[in-house]
RNA sequence: GGAGAGUUGGCCGAGUGGUUUAAGGCGCACGUCUGGAAAGCGUGUUUCCCAAAAGGAUCAAGGGUUCGAAUCCCUUACUCUCCGCCA
């Protein structure tokens, strides 16, 4: 969440940034309410502290009187302290009310987009940051969509997924399963080579964890919830991996912290329909290798670019056509200050599929998580957090199968062969 | 799942209602000493709120009792031991 001090000190920039998100005037007015509520909070806090100080010193005197055996004086003093109770309680309630209101507003307010984020309402307003320079496969050139290839070569089975669980839970088999595992291993090895530490996190998280990275309360309906134990199935490894550093104070020398993790991801995707959910385009369970960084605020921009290069190199090595978009304010996620999406070209469907989203959250997540570091002055300061998919499997598999199909099989890109242990499917 | 014991600062650890303003130790930082270092000695060292001295909050979390709670009561979470179940 945003820091109140930033809203105060950088008011104009915060408003200007939030305006790029295409927010309603009502939401923008909440920024002013935060300041008003915070003024109120400070005032009430000061008055309450004074009362508490008074009570503390009187109570101490009572203790001394009691020990000195002057019980009558102690008794009358007790009564006067008791009389303060009512006002202390009222002030405490007011303080809690102000704090709760500030918290509620801050949860509503999204991150402030960076200055280079374009304004815009929808996905169409996203800026093409790096386009695919080469030619794209023409329509009909690669005729079969991945779901038909999957059926033809017995790589995955949606009907069995439905039988076992329900729609959106694909079952992979044979070379389909092996390709999946090969890609995971390849992506992890690449991340490790780039200096990331591998993590295998829990796949179920508690409420505190889901709140810290921002899934709660805003995206409650997107997660599978195990109510008996009040745990949530993770929608991305970002959630458990980022929370490793919840409520911590780092040294500057600890930076950069670079973590990677493979996990299955579970998303309810309520409200999705149509061609978007065909085949592997959008499923409830998919595999993903995530990269996460914690950085010094001065170096998070360059860290983001390095993450971009890392993801790009994965797609380059796989030989798939892709482009990079810089998301516009309206399409930017709630917690992000800037996001680049990677879209890989689906040759048979003739459309772009999102396979990675790389973001700098600056202090938005770390403020909620209380992840700080000790700066040169010895003071604590919020760290920056970043993450990205490297990569999301299901759609990469879809694009890969379609792109490398021939009339009688599917060729594996050479970089994958040491991992798959087969050169072609079919 | 059942029974019992626990949770105190970066770490260890004392603390059963009032000089606890959380003892003592380790670690760390600075100073002193030294040719330099170690040892010794001295000072400092949770985090958060407030512009800040002062002040306030903070002993797993939340609630309660009390003039006053690390300390007593209730609820929850977690850890350990034993029993049960189990890959």
Short mmCIF file of C-alpha atoms (C1' of nucleotides) in Angstrom, two decimals:
data_model
loop_
_atom_site.label_atom_id
_atom_site.label_comp_id
_atom_site.label_asym_id
_atom_site.label_seq_id
_atom_site.Cartn_x
_atom_site.Cartn_y
_atom_site.Cartn_z
CA UNK A 1 0.00 0.00 0.00
CA UNK A 2 1.03 3.59 -0.47
CA UNK A 3 2.89 5.37 2.29
CA UNK A 4 1.05 8.24 3.91
CA UNK A 5 4.25 10.30 4.03
CA UNK A 6 4.63 9.90 0.28
CA UNK A 7 1.06 11.04 -0.28
CA UNK A 8 1.79 14.10 1.84
CA UNK A 9 5.23 14.98 0.47
CA UNK A 10 4.62 14.09 -3.15
CA UNK A 11 0.98 14.96 -3.41
CA UNK A 12 0.95 16.36 -6.96
CA UNK A 13 3.00 13.50 -8.39
CA UNK A 14 0.80 10.92 -6.66
CA UNK A 15 -2.37 12.48 -8.08
CA UNK A 16 -0.86 12.85 -11.54
CA UNK A 17 0.27 9.24 -11.47
CA UNK A 18 -3.04 7.87 -10.26
CA UNK A 19 -4.88 9.84 -12.93
CA UNK A 20 -3.17 7.70 -15.56
CA UNK A 21 -5.03 4.72 -14.15
CA UNK A 22 -8.27 6.19 -15.26
CA UNK A 23 -9.72 6.18 -11.75
CA UNK A 24 -13.03 7.78 -10.89
CA UNK A 25 -12.97 11.21 -9.19
CA UNK A 26 -14.37 9.55 -6.07
CA UNK A 27 -11.32 7.35 -5.78
CA UNK A 28 -8.96 10.27 -6.29
CA UNK A 29 -10.74 12.12 -3.50
CA UNK A 30 -9.77 9.29 -1.15
CA UNK A 31 -6.22 10.61 -1.36
CA UNK A 32 -7.38 13.79 0.34
CA UNK A 33 -9.29 11.80 2.90
CA UNK A 34 -6.16 9.90 3.82
CA UNK A 35 -4.44 13.15 4.69
CA UNK A 36 -7.44 14.41 6.65
CA UNK A 37 -7.74 11.14 8.57
CA UNK A 38 -4.04 11.12 9.24
CA UNK A 39 -4.23 14.65 10.67
CA UNK A 40 -7.02 13.44 12.88
CA UNK A 41 -4.99 10.40 13.88
CA UNK A 42 -2.03 12.51 14.94
CA UNK A 43 -4.19 14.86 16.95
CA UNK A 44 -6.02 12.07 18.78
CA UNK A 45 -2.78 10.19 19.35
CA UNK A 46 -1.18 13.24 20.96
CA UNK A 47 -4.12 13.75 23.30
CA UNK A 48 -4.30 10.09 24.18
CA UNK A 49 -0.58 9.89 24.86
CA UNK A 50 -0.92 12.76 27.28
CA UNK A 51 -3.72 11.01 29.17
CA UNK A 52 -1.75 7.78 29.28
CA UNK A 53 1.32 9.58 30.56
CA UNK A 54 -0.79 11.08 33.32
CA UNK A 55 -2.26 7.71 34.23
CA UNK A 56 1.14 6.05 34.24
CA UNK A 57 2.67 8.56 36.61
CA UNK A 58 -0.36 8.54 38.95
CA UNK A 59 -0.33 4.75 39.05
CA UNK A 60 3.31 4.83 39.96
CA UNK A 61 2.56 7.22 42.79
CA UNK A 62 -0.19 4.92 44.04
CA UNK A 63 2.31 2.12 44.14
CA UNK A 64 4.67 4.22 46.22
CA UNK A 65 1.90 5.31 48.58
CA UNK A 66 0.81 1.71 49.05
CA UNK A 67 4.32 0.64 49.88
CA UNK A 68 4.64 3.56 52.25
CA UNK A 69 1.49 2.34 53.99
CA UNK A 70 -0.49 5.49 53.19
CA UNK A 71 -3.58 3.62 52.10
CA UNK A 72 -6.15 6.40 52.42
CA UNK A 73 -4.27 8.71 50.09
CA UNK A 74 -3.82 5.83 47.65
CA UNK A 75 -7.53 5.07 47.69
CA UNK A 76 -8.57 8.59 46.78
CA UNK A 77 -5.98 8.71 44.04
CA UNK A 78 -7.30 5.44 42.66
CA UNK A 79 -10.68 7.04 42.24
CA UNK A 80 -9.35 9.96 40.29
CA UNK A 81 -7.46 7.65 37.94
CA UNK A 82 -10.60 5.56 37.52
CA UNK A 83 -12.40 8.70 36.41
CA UNK A 84 -9.98 9.01 33.49
CA UNK A 85 -10.90 5.62 32.13
CA UNK A 86 -13.88 6.85 30.16
CA UNK A 87 -11.98 9.46 28.19
CA UNK A 88 -9.08 7.10 27.54
CA UNK A 89 -11.47 4.57 26.10
CA UNK A 90 -13.16 7.17 23.89
CA UNK A 91 -9.82 8.38 22.55
CA UNK A 92 -8.67 4.86 21.89
CA UNK A 93 -11.81 4.16 19.91
CA UNK A 94 -11.33 7.32 17.90
CA UNK A 95 -7.73 6.43 17.22
CA UNK A 96 -8.66 2.93 16.08
CA UNK A 97 -11.41 4.35 13.87
CA UNK A 98 -9.01 6.74 12.15
CA UNK A 99 -6.37 4.06 11.68
CA UNK A 100 -8.90 1.57 10.31
CA UNK A 101 -10.23 4.13 7.87
CA UNK A 102 -6.73 5.01 6.66
CA UNK A 103 -5.93 1.33 6.23
CA UNK A 104 -9.16 0.70 4.34
CA UNK A 105 -8.49 3.58 1.95
CA UNK A 106 -4.88 2.59 1.41
CA UNK A 107 -6.00 -0.91 0.48
CA UNK A 108 -8.32 0.64 -2.11
CA UNK A 109 -5.71 2.95 -3.61
CA UNK A 110 -3.51 1.30 -6.24
CA UNK A 111 0.19 1.92 -6.71
CA UNK A 112 1.30 5.13 -8.42
CA UNK A 113 2.42 4.38 -11.98
CA UNK A 114 5.92 5.49 -12.91
CA UNK A 115 6.23 8.53 -15.15
CA UNK A 116 7.09 6.43 -18.22
CA UNK A 117 3.86 4.43 -17.91
CA UNK A 118 1.50 5.55 -20.69
CA UNK A 119 -1.97 6.77 -19.81
CA UNK A 120 -4.82 4.67 -21.16
CA UNK A 121 -7.94 2.73 -20.39
CA UNK A 122 -7.66 -0.71 -21.94
CA UNK A 123 -5.29 -3.32 -23.24
CA UNK A 124 -5.41 -1.59 -26.65
CA UNK A 125 -3.66 1.41 -25.10
CA UNK A 126 -0.64 -0.62 -24.07
CA UNK A 127 2.59 0.49 -25.67
CA UNK A 128 4.60 -1.96 -27.74
CA UNK A 129 7.96 -1.71 -26.02
CA UNK A 130 9.77 -4.18 -28.25
CA UNK A 131 8.09 -5.67 -31.28
CA UNK A 132 8.98 -8.93 -33.02
CA UNK A 133 11.41 -7.94 -35.76
CA UNK A 134 11.14 -11.08 -37.89
CA UNK A 135 8.23 -12.43 -39.90
CA UNK A 136 5.32 -14.12 -38.14
CA UNK A 137 3.89 -17.44 -39.31
CA UNK A 138 1.04 -16.75 -41.71
CA UNK A 139 -2.49 -18.05 -41.16
CA UNK A 140 -2.73 -21.64 -42.40
CA UNK A 141 1.02 -22.00 -42.31
CA UNK A 142 0.82 -23.84 -38.98
CA UNK A 143 -2.70 -25.21 -39.26
CA UNK A 144 -3.41 -27.16 -36.08
CA UNK A 145 -4.16 -25.38 -32.78
CA UNK A 146 -2.47 -26.92 -29.75
CA UNK A 147 -5.61 -28.63 -28.48
CA UNK A 148 -5.81 -30.62 -31.71
CA UNK A 149 -2.11 -31.37 -31.60
CA UNK A 150 -2.59 -32.54 -28.03
CA UNK A 151 -5.27 -34.93 -29.12
CA UNK A 152 -3.42 -36.10 -32.23
CA UNK A 153 -0.21 -36.96 -30.34
CA UNK A 154 -1.84 -37.84 -27.00
CA UNK A 155 -0.06 -35.07 -25.07
CA UNK A 156 -2.83 -33.87 -22.81
CA UNK A 157 -6.44 -34.67 -22.10
CA UNK A 158 -9.06 -32.15 -21.08
CA UNK A 159 -11.89 -34.71 -20.81
CA UNK A 160 -9.97 -36.71 -18.24
CA UNK A 161 -9.29 -33.48 -16.35
CA UNK A 162 -13.03 -32.82 -16.29
CA UNK A 163 -13.72 -36.38 -15.13
CA UNK A 164 -11.21 -36.18 -12.30
CA UNK A 165 -11.70 -32.57 -11.25
CA UNK A 166 -13.59 -30.24 -13.58
CA UNK A 167 -12.99 -27.96 -16.53
CA UNK A 168 -9.72 -26.06 -16.62
CA UNK A 169 -7.69 -28.82 -15.00
CA UNK A 170 -5.72 -30.36 -17.84
CA UNK A 171 -4.08 -33.74 -17.52
CA UNK A 172 -0.74 -34.10 -19.30
CA UNK A 173 0.53 -37.50 -20.39
CA UNK A 174 3.39 -39.14 -22.21
CA UNK A 175 5.58 -36.70 -24.10
CA UNK A 176 3.18 -33.91 -23.10
CA UNK A 177 4.03 -34.52 -19.43
CA UNK A 178 7.73 -34.90 -20.20
CA UNK A 179 7.80 -31.67 -22.19
CA UNK A 180 6.18 -29.90 -19.27
CA UNK A 181 8.79 -31.21 -16.84
CA UNK A 182 11.60 -30.40 -19.27
CA UNK A 183 10.50 -26.78 -19.56
CA UNK A 184 10.30 -26.39 -15.78
CA UNK A 185 13.80 -27.78 -15.40
CA UNK A 186 15.13 -25.59 -18.22
CA UNK A 187 13.61 -22.42 -16.78
CA UNK A 188 14.88 -23.19 -13.28
CA UNK A 189 18.40 -23.91 -14.54
CA UNK A 190 18.40 -20.61 -16.42
CA UNK A 191 17.26 -18.70 -13.34
CA UNK A 192 19.88 -20.38 -11.17
CA UNK A 193 22.55 -19.51 -13.75
CA UNK A 194 21.37 -15.90 -13.52
CA UNK A 195 22.01 -15.90 -9.78
CA UNK A 196 18.60 -16.72 -8.36
CA UNK A 197 18.29 -19.01 -5.33
CA UNK A 198 15.80 -21.82 -5.84
CA UNK A 199 12.90 -22.07 -3.41
CA UNK A 200 10.26 -24.77 -3.07
CA UNK A 201 7.58 -22.97 -1.09
CA UNK A 202 4.34 -24.21 0.49
CA UNK A 203 1.46 -24.27 -2.00
CA UNK A 204 -1.10 -23.29 0.61
CA UNK A 205 -0.78 -20.00 2.44
CA UNK A 206 -2.48 -18.39 5.41
CA UNK A 207 -4.42 -15.16 5.52
CA UNK A 208 -1.53 -12.96 6.66
CA UNK A 209 0.58 -14.11 3.75
CA UNK A 210 -2.16 -13.56 1.19
CA UNK A 211 -2.79 -10.10 2.56
CA UNK A 212 0.87 -9.06 2.53
CA UNK A 213 1.28 -9.49 -1.21
CA UNK A 214 -2.10 -7.94 -1.92
CA UNK A 215 -4.21 -10.96 -2.90
CA UNK A 216 -6.45 -10.21 0.06
CA UNK A 217 -8.76 -8.46 0.24
CA UNK A 218 -8.95 -7.31 -3.40
CA UNK A 219 -8.66 -10.68 -5.15
CA UNK A 220 -10.35 -12.94 -2.64
CA UNK A 221 -12.61 -14.50 -5.27
CA UNK A 222 -9.67 -15.43 -7.50
CA UNK A 223 -8.13 -17.86 -5.04
CA UNK A 224 -9.24 -21.33 -4.01
CA UNK A 225 -10.00 -21.22 -0.31
CA UNK A 226 -9.75 -24.26 1.99
CA UNK A 227 -12.24 -23.10 4.57
CA UNK A 228 -11.74 -25.94 7.05
CA UNK A 229 -8.21 -24.70 7.72
CA UNK A 230 -8.61 -21.16 6.38
CA UNK A 231 -5.78 -21.59 3.87
CA UNK A 232 -5.56 -20.43 0.27
CA UNK A 233 -4.10 -22.29 -2.71
CA UNK A 234 -1.45 -20.03 -4.19
CA UNK A 235 -2.28 -18.24 -7.47
CA UNK A 236 1.46 -17.71 -8.06
CA UNK A 237 4.76 -18.49 -6.34
CA UNK A 238 5.08 -14.75 -5.80
CA UNK A 239 2.83 -15.07 -2.76
CA UNK A 240 4.81 -17.53 -0.60
CA UNK A 241 8.23 -16.54 -1.96
CA UNK A 242 7.83 -12.80 -1.43
CA UNK A 243 6.52 -13.46 2.08
CA UNK A 244 9.80 -15.06 3.09
CA UNK A 245 10.89 -11.52 3.87
CA UNK A 246 7.70 -10.31 5.53
CA UNK A 247 8.44 -8.22 8.61
CA UNK A 248 12.20 -8.16 8.23
CA UNK A 249 14.98 -5.59 8.38
CA UNK A 250 17.83 -6.17 5.94
CA UNK A 251 21.29 -4.70 5.61
CA UNK A 252 22.17 -2.81 2.44
CA UNK A 253 24.77 -5.46 1.76
CA UNK A 254 22.01 -8.09 1.57
CA UNK A 255 20.86 -6.62 -1.76
CA UNK A 256 20.09 -7.86 -4.27
CA UNK A 257 18.03 -10.76 -3.00
CA UNK A 258 17.12 -12.94 -5.97
CA UNK A 259 14.77 -15.91 -5.56
CA UNK A 260 13.20 -18.29 -8.00
CA UNK A 261 10.63 -20.99 -7.52
CA UNK A 262 8.62 -23.43 -9.54
CA UNK A 263 5.08 -24.05 -8.36
CA UNK A 264 1.75 -25.05 -9.76
CA UNK A 265 -0.60 -22.05 -9.72
CA UNK A 266 -4.30 -22.21 -8.95
CA UNK A 267 -6.75 -19.61 -10.17
CA UNK A 268 -10.52 -19.69 -10.10
CA UNK A 269 -10.74 -17.34 -13.12
CA UNK A 270 -14.37 -16.61 -12.32
CA UNK A 271 -16.06 -14.80 -15.17
CA UNK A 272 -13.78 -15.94 -18.00
CA UNK A 273 -15.34 -17.41 -21.11
CA UNK A 274 -15.13 -17.87 -24.86
CA UNK A 275 -12.05 -18.45 -26.98
CA UNK A 276 -9.90 -17.13 -24.13
CA UNK A 277 -10.44 -20.36 -22.23
CA UNK A 278 -10.04 -22.72 -25.17
CA UNK A 279 -7.37 -25.37 -24.73
CA UNK A 280 -4.48 -24.25 -22.56
CA UNK A 281 -5.15 -20.53 -23.08
CA UNK A 282 -6.64 -20.08 -19.63
CA UNK A 283 -6.78 -22.89 -17.07
CA UNK A 284 -7.38 -23.22 -13.35
CA UNK A 285 -4.12 -25.02 -12.70
CA UNK A 286 -0.86 -24.36 -14.51
CA UNK A 287 2.85 -24.54 -13.83
CA UNK A 288 5.05 -21.51 -13.56
CA UNK A 289 8.63 -20.60 -12.70
CA UNK A 290 8.68 -17.26 -10.94
CA UNK A 291 11.58 -14.90 -10.30
CA UNK A 292 11.48 -12.47 -7.37
CA UNK A 293 13.88 -9.71 -6.38
CA UNK A 294 14.25 -7.41 -3.42
CA UNK A 295 16.36 -4.40 -4.21
CA UNK A 296 17.65 -1.10 -2.96
CA UNK A 297 15.28 1.62 -4.20
CA UNK A 298 18.11 3.21 -6.19
CA UNK A 299 18.68 0.03 -8.16
CA UNK A 300 15.23 -1.42 -8.73
CA UNK A 301 14.85 0.13 -12.19
CA UNK A 302 17.98 -1.55 -13.49
CA UNK A 303 16.96 -4.78 -11.76
CA UNK A 304 13.68 -4.65 -13.66
CA UNK A 305 15.51 -4.30 -16.96
CA UNK A 306 17.75 -7.23 -16.07
CA UNK A 307 14.68 -9.33 -15.36
CA UNK A 308 13.26 -8.30 -18.71
CA UNK A 309 16.46 -9.42 -20.43
CA UNK A 310 16.33 -12.71 -18.57
CA UNK A 311 12.79 -13.50 -19.71
CA UNK A 312 13.59 -12.39 -23.25
CA UNK A 313 16.57 -14.73 -23.37
CA UNK A 314 14.34 -17.67 -22.43
CA UNK A 315 12.04 -17.01 -25.37
CA UNK A 316 15.00 -16.33 -27.66
CA UNK A 317 16.48 -19.70 -26.75
CA UNK A 318 13.18 -21.42 -27.38
CA UNK A 319 13.03 -19.63 -30.73
CA UNK A 320 9.47 -18.41 -30.29
CA UNK A 321 8.24 -15.10 -31.74
CA UNK A 322 7.28 -12.69 -28.99
CA UNK A 323 6.80 -9.04 -28.23
CA UNK A 324 7.05 -6.93 -25.09
CA UNK A 325 4.36 -4.50 -24.04
CA UNK A 326 4.55 -1.68 -21.55
CA UNK A 327 1.18 -1.71 -19.86
CA UNK A 328 -0.84 1.48 -19.77
CA UNK A 329 -2.20 2.90 -16.53
CA UNK A 330 -5.63 1.38 -17.05
CA UNK A 331 -4.27 -2.13 -17.59
CA UNK A 332 -1.69 -2.01 -14.82
CA UNK A 333 -2.19 -4.32 -11.85
CA UNK A 334 -3.29 -2.79 -8.57
CA UNK A 335 0.06 -3.28 -6.80
CA UNK A 336 2.43 -2.48 -9.67
CA UNK A 337 4.22 0.77 -10.52
CA UNK A 338 5.25 -0.50 -13.92
CA UNK A 339 4.67 -3.77 -15.76
CA UNK A 340 6.00 -5.28 -18.95
CA UNK A 341 4.03 -8.13 -20.47
CA UNK A 342 5.61 -10.73 -22.71
CA UNK A 343 3.32 -12.12 -25.37
CA UNK A 344 4.23 -15.12 -27.43
CA UNK A 345 2.67 -15.61 -30.85
CA UNK A 346 0.25 -18.48 -31.18
CA UNK A 347 0.78 -19.51 -34.81
CA UNK A 348 -2.40 -21.51 -35.29
CA UNK A 349 -4.68 -19.18 -33.37
CA UNK A 350 -2.98 -16.16 -34.97
CA UNK A 351 -3.00 -14.26 -31.72
CA UNK A 352 -0.68 -13.13 -28.94
CA UNK A 353 -0.73 -15.02 -25.63
CA UNK A 354 0.59 -13.50 -22.41
CA UNK A 355 3.32 -15.72 -20.96
CA UNK A 356 5.05 -13.36 -18.57
CA UNK A 357 4.41 -10.24 -16.60
CA UNK A 358 7.40 -8.48 -15.08
CA UNK A 359 6.73 -5.76 -12.53
CA UNK A 360 8.35 -3.36 -10.14
CA UNK A 361 6.17 -2.87 -7.06
CA UNK A 362 8.56 -0.36 -5.52
CA UNK A 363 7.44 0.00 -1.89
CA UNK A 364 3.80 -0.96 -2.42
CA UNK A 365 4.22 -4.57 -1.31
CA UNK A 366 7.08 -3.98 1.10
CA UNK A 367 5.08 -1.34 2.96
CA UNK A 368 2.30 -3.83 3.58
CA UNK A 369 4.87 -6.51 4.39
CA UNK A 370 7.06 -4.23 6.52
CA UNK A 371 10.20 -5.23 4.64
CA UNK A 372 12.84 -2.63 5.39
CA UNK A 373 16.58 -2.18 5.28
CA UNK A 374 18.97 -0.05 7.27
CA UNK A 375 20.23 2.77 5.08
CA UNK A 376 23.47 4.76 5.29
CA UNK A 377 22.05 6.97 8.03
CA UNK A 378 21.20 3.92 10.13
CA UNK A 379 17.49 4.58 9.65
CA UNK A 380 15.05 1.96 8.42
CA UNK A 381 13.68 2.43 4.92
CA UNK A 382 11.34 0.34 2.76
CA UNK A 383 12.96 -1.95 0.20
CA UNK A 384 11.68 -2.42 -3.34
CA UNK A 385 10.18 -5.69 -4.55
CA UNK A 386 9.95 -6.97 -8.10
CA UNK A 387 8.82 -10.15 -9.75
CA UNK A 388 8.12 -11.79 -13.04
CA UNK A 389 7.14 -15.05 -14.62
CA UNK A 390 10.03 -16.90 -16.16
CA UNK A 391 7.89 -18.44 -17.51
CA UNK A 392 4.23 -19.48 -17.29
CA UNK A 393 4.12 -22.95 -18.75
CA UNK A 394 0.75 -23.75 -20.21
CA UNK A 395 0.75 -21.01 -22.83
CA UNK A 396 4.40 -21.53 -23.68
CA UNK A 397 3.56 -25.17 -24.34
CA UNK A 398 0.63 -24.12 -26.50
CA UNK A 399 2.73 -21.73 -28.59
CA UNK A 400 5.65 -24.14 -28.79
CA UNK A 401 3.57 -27.06 -30.10
CA UNK A 402 1.89 -24.88 -32.69
CA UNK A 403 5.06 -23.15 -33.83
CA UNK A 404 7.17 -26.28 -34.22
CA UNK A 405 4.51 -28.48 -35.83
CA UNK A 406 5.21 -30.10 -39.19
CA UNK A 407 2.88 -32.19 -41.30
CA UNK A 408 3.95 -35.35 -39.48
CA UNK A 409 5.16 -34.31 -36.06
CA UNK A 410 6.48 -31.62 -33.72
CA UNK A 411 10.18 -30.77 -33.59
CA UNK A 412 11.74 -29.86 -30.24
CA UNK A 413 13.93 -26.73 -30.11
CA UNK A 414 17.51 -27.89 -29.68
CA UNK A 415 17.96 -26.19 -26.31
CA UNK A 416 15.23 -28.42 -24.87
CA UNK A 417 16.43 -31.77 -26.14
CA UNK A 418 18.84 -32.40 -23.23
CA UNK A 419 15.84 -31.89 -20.98
CA UNK A 420 13.15 -33.79 -22.88
CA UNK A 421 15.40 -36.66 -23.98
CA UNK A 422 13.48 -36.81 -27.22
CA UNK A 423 13.93 -34.78 -30.39
CA UNK A 424 10.45 -34.82 -31.77
CA UNK A 425 6.88 -35.75 -31.07
CA UNK A 426 5.16 -38.03 -33.58
"C1'" G B 1 -7.14 -36.35 16.99
"C1'" G B 2 -5.99 -36.84 22.87
"C1'" A B 3 -2.88 -35.25 27.22
"C1'" G B 4 0.88 -32.11 29.18
"C1'" A B 5 4.68 -28.12 28.92
"C1'" G B 6 6.00 -23.75 26.58
"C1'" U B 7 6.39 -18.73 23.36
"C1'" U B 8 10.43 -12.55 26.76
"C1'" G B 9 15.03 -7.88 22.47
"C1'" G B 10 19.71 -9.94 16.74
"C1'" C B 11 20.69 -14.64 19.99
"C1'" C B 12 20.76 -17.10 25.04
"C1'" G B 13 18.21 -16.18 29.41
"C1'" A B 14 16.09 -13.99 34.54
"C1'" G B 15 11.55 -12.30 35.81
"C1'" U B 16 4.11 -14.93 39.88
"C1'" G B 17 0.77 -7.44 40.39
"C1'" G B 18 4.20 -1.55 41.85
"C1'" U B 19 12.58 1.31 41.85
"C1'" U B 20 11.19 -3.69 35.46
"C1'" U B 21 12.75 2.51 33.34
"C1'" A B 22 12.77 -5.90 31.13
"C1'" A B 23 18.39 -8.25 35.27
"C1'" G B 24 22.60 -10.86 33.41
"C1'" G B 25 25.30 -12.89 29.33
"C1'" C B 26 26.63 -13.42 24.01
"C1'" G B 27 26.92 -10.83 19.57
"C1'" C B 28 27.36 -6.07 17.18
"C1'" A B 29 28.91 -0.62 16.91
"C1'" C B 30 31.83 3.33 18.74
"C1'" G B 31 35.55 4.99 22.18
"C1'" U B 32 39.93 3.90 25.31
"C1'" C B 33 44.40 1.12 25.66
"C1'" U B 34 48.30 -0.72 21.58
"C1'" G B 35 53.52 -0.04 16.89
"C1'" G B 36 49.06 -3.02 15.24
"C1'" A B 37 45.67 -6.49 17.27
"C1'" A B 38 43.50 -9.60 21.17
"C1'" A B 39 42.16 -9.29 26.21
"C1'" G B 40 40.56 -5.48 29.60
"C1'" C B 41 37.81 -0.99 30.52
"C1'" G B 42 33.86 2.58 29.07
"C1'" U B 43 29.50 3.93 26.17
"C1'" G B 44 25.66 2.46 23.07
"C1'" U B 45 22.42 -1.39 20.87
"C1'" U B 46 13.93 -3.95 19.84
"C1'" U B 47 10.62 -1.84 16.72
"C1'" C B 48 6.77 1.70 15.84
"C1'" C B 49 3.95 6.76 16.54
"C1'" C B 50 5.00 12.18 17.14
"C1'" A B 51 8.80 17.79 13.56
"C1'" A B 52 11.19 16.67 18.21
"C1'" A B 53 13.45 16.95 23.81
"C1'" A B 54 9.70 14.97 26.60
"C1'" G B 55 5.89 11.44 26.00
"C1'" G B 56 3.23 7.03 24.20
"C1'" A B 57 2.91 1.92 22.33
"C1'" U B 58 5.51 -2.85 22.05
"C1'" C B 59 7.30 -9.44 26.39
"C1'" A B 60 3.31 -14.74 20.20
"C1'" A B 61 -1.82 -12.33 18.60
"C1'" G B 62 -6.58 -10.56 20.32
"C1'" G B 63 -9.85 -9.62 24.40
"C1'" G B 64 -10.68 -9.18 29.91
"C1'" U B 65 -9.63 -8.05 35.40
"C1'" U B 66 -6.96 -3.85 37.99
"C1'" C B 67 -5.32 2.68 40.01
"C1'" G B 68 -1.35 -0.28 37.73
"C1'" A B 69 -0.18 -6.50 33.78
"C1'" A B 70 5.73 -9.62 30.82
"C1'" U B 71 3.32 -11.43 35.51
"C1'" C B 72 -3.72 -13.05 36.84
"C1'" C B 73 -8.22 -14.81 33.55
"C1'" C B 74 -10.39 -16.08 28.51
"C1'" U B 75 -9.81 -17.06 23.12
"C1'" U B 76 -6.64 -18.09 18.98
"C1'" A B 77 -2.00 -19.32 16.57
"C1'" C B 78 2.56 -21.64 16.84
"C1'" U B 79 6.63 -24.78 19.23
"C1'" C B 80 8.18 -29.04 22.18
"C1'" U B 81 7.19 -33.97 24.78
"C1'" C B 82 4.17 -38.41 25.15
"C1'" C B 83 0.00 -41.30 22.97
"C1'" G B 84 -2.88 -42.39 18.42
"C1'" C B 85 -2.82 -42.32 12.99
"C1'" C B 86 0.31 -42.14 8.81
"C1'" A B 87 3.93 -41.53 3.20
#
